[in-house]
CSV table of C-alpha atoms and ligand atoms in Angstrom, one decimal:
chain,number,residue,atom,x,y,z
A,1226,MET,CA,0.0,0.0,0.0
A,1227,LYS,CA,1.3,3.4,-1.0
A,1228,ARG,CA,1.6,5.7,2.0
A,1229,GLU,CA,0.6,9.3,1.8
A,1230,LEU,CA,2.8,12.1,3.1
A,1231,LEU,CA,1.2,14.0,6.0
A,1232,THR,CA,0.2,17.7,5.4
A,1233,THR,CA,1.7,20.5,7.5
A,1234,GLU,CA,-1.6,20.7,9.4
A,1235,GLN,CA,-1.6,17.0,10.1
A,1236,LEU,CA,2.0,17.2,11.3
A,1237,SER,CA,1.1,20.0,13.7
A,1238,ALA,CA,-1.7,17.9,15.1
A,1239,VAL,CA,0.7,15.0,15.7
A,1240,THR,CA,3.2,17.2,17.6
A,1241,ARG,CA,0.4,18.7,19.6
A,1242,GLU,CA,-0.6,15.2,20.7
A,1243,MET,CA,3.0,14.1,21.2
A,1244,PRO,CA,4.9,17.3,22.3
A,1245,ASP,CA,8.1,15.4,22.9
A,1246,TRP,CA,8.4,14.8,19.2
A,1247,VAL,CA,9.6,17.4,16.7
A,1248,VAL,CA,9.3,17.6,12.9
A,1249,ALA,CA,12.7,18.2,11.4
A,1250,THR,CA,13.6,18.1,7.6
A,1251,GLY,CA,11.0,15.5,6.6
A,1252,GLY,CA,11.3,13.4,9.8
A,1253,LEU,CA,9.7,12.9,13.2
A,1254,GLU,CA,12.4,13.1,15.9
A,1255,ARG,CA,12.7,12.4,19.6
A,1256,THR,CA,15.6,11.8,22.0
A,1257,PHE,CA,15.1,9.4,24.9
A,1258,GLU,CA,17.4,9.3,28.0
A,1259,PHE,CA,17.7,6.1,30.0
A,1260,GLU,CA,19.6,5.6,33.2
A,1261,ASN,CA,22.1,3.3,31.6
A,1262,PHE,CA,23.1,1.3,28.4
A,1263,VAL,CA,21.2,-1.9,29.3
A,1264,ARG,CA,17.9,0.0,29.6
A,1265,ALA,CA,18.5,1.9,26.4
A,1266,PHE,CA,19.4,-1.2,24.5
A,1267,SER,CA,16.5,-3.2,25.9
A,1268,PHE,CA,14.2,-0.4,24.7
A,1269,MET,CA,15.8,-0.5,21.3
A,1270,THR,CA,15.4,-4.3,21.1
A,1271,ALA,CA,11.7,-4.1,21.9
A,1272,VAL,CA,11.3,-1.4,19.3
A,1273,ALA,CA,13.2,-3.4,16.7
A,1274,LEU,CA,10.8,-6.4,17.0
A,1275,HIS,CA,7.9,-4.1,16.1
A,1276,CYS,CA,9.9,-2.5,13.3
A,1277,GLU,CA,10.3,-5.9,11.7
A,1278,ARG,CA,6.6,-6.7,12.2
A,1279,LEU,CA,5.6,-3.5,10.5
A,1280,ASP,CA,8.5,-3.6,8.0
A,1281,HIS,CA,9.2,0.0,8.9
A,1282,HIS,CA,12.6,1.0,10.4
A,1283,PRO,CA,13.9,4.0,12.3
A,1284,GLU,CA,17.0,6.0,11.7
A,1285,TRP,CA,18.5,5.9,15.2
A,1286,SER,CA,21.6,6.1,17.2
A,1287,ASN,CA,22.6,5.1,20.8
A,1288,VAL,CA,25.3,6.5,23.1
A,1289,TYR,CA,25.2,4.8,26.5
A,1290,GLY,CA,21.7,5.8,27.9
A,1291,THR,CA,20.8,8.1,25.1
A,1292,VAL,CA,18.7,6.9,22.1
A,1293,ARG,CA,18.0,9.4,19.3
A,1294,ILE,CA,15.3,8.4,16.9
A,1295,ARG,CA,14.2,9.8,13.5
A,1296,LEU,CA,11.2,8.4,11.8
A,1297,THR,CA,10.6,9.0,8.1
A,1298,THR,CA,9.2,6.9,5.2
A,1299,HIS,CA,12.1,6.6,2.8
A,1300,ASP,CA,10.2,5.6,-0.3
A,1301,ARG,CA,7.9,8.6,0.2
A,1302,GLY,CA,10.6,11.1,1.3
A,1303,GLY,CA,8.8,12.3,4.4
A,1304,VAL,CA,6.5,11.6,7.3
A,1305,THR,CA,3.5,9.3,6.7
A,1306,ASP,CA,0.9,7.8,9.0
A,1307,LEU,CA,3.2,4.8,9.4
A,1308,ASP,CA,5.8,7.0,11.1
A,1309,VAL,CA,3.1,8.3,13.5
A,1310,THR,CA,2.0,4.7,14.2
A,1311,MET,CA,5.7,3.9,15.0
A,1312,ALA,CA,6.0,7.0,17.2
A,1313,GLU,CA,3.0,6.1,19.2
A,1314,LEU,CA,4.3,2.5,19.6
A,1315,ILE,CA,7.7,3.8,20.7
A,1316,GLU,CA,6.1,6.1,23.2
A,1317,SER,CA,4.2,3.1,24.7
A,1318,LEU,CA,7.5,1.1,25.0
A,1319,ALA,CA,9.6,3.7,26.6
A,1320,TYR,CA,9.9,4.1,30.3
A,1321,GLY,CA,7.3,1.4,30.8
B,2554,H2B,N1,11.6,1.8,6.7
B,2554,H2B,C1,11.4,3.1,6.5
B,2554,H2B,N2,11.5,4.0,7.5
B,2554,H2B,N3,11.0,3.6,5.2
B,2554,H2B,C2,10.9,2.8,4.2
B,2554,H2B,O1,10.6,3.3,3.1
B,2554,H2B,C3,11.1,1.4,4.4
B,2554,H2B,C4,11.5,1.0,5.7
B,2554,H2B,N4,11.0,0.5,3.4
B,2554,H2B,N5,11.8,-0.3,5.9
B,2554,H2B,C5,11.0,-0.9,3.6
B,2554,H2B,C6,11.9,-1.3,4.8
B,2554,H2B,C7,11.5,-1.6,2.3
B,2554,H2B,O2,12.8,-1.2,2.0
B,2554,H2B,C8,11.3,-3.1,2.3
B,2554,H2B,C9,11.9,-3.7,1.1
B,2554,H2B,O3,10.0,-3.3,2.5
């Protein structure tokens, strides 16, 4: 199924609902801080399993307890509803 890019208004609604996420150059971004590497990597592992299930993968990096995530739909060149689904899922997995 071809995903549609979100409009500027739709993106504003998303960041109103999830204020810790920012829209930056065609992506939805958030930085998470965990107390140590094991917690950060456990979170990434949980996210990774859902990424495989949804066949949608984040651009991300990890430094000790910090995980930086950028969600974008590569074959559409911007943010789609699938990135929002991923962001909501990631929110539910963090700090649980
Ligand atoms: N993840 C993201 N974020 N964007 C994509 O366009 C994308 C992906 N495409 N994961 C998928 C994999 C595609 O390459 C495979 C072949 O389905």
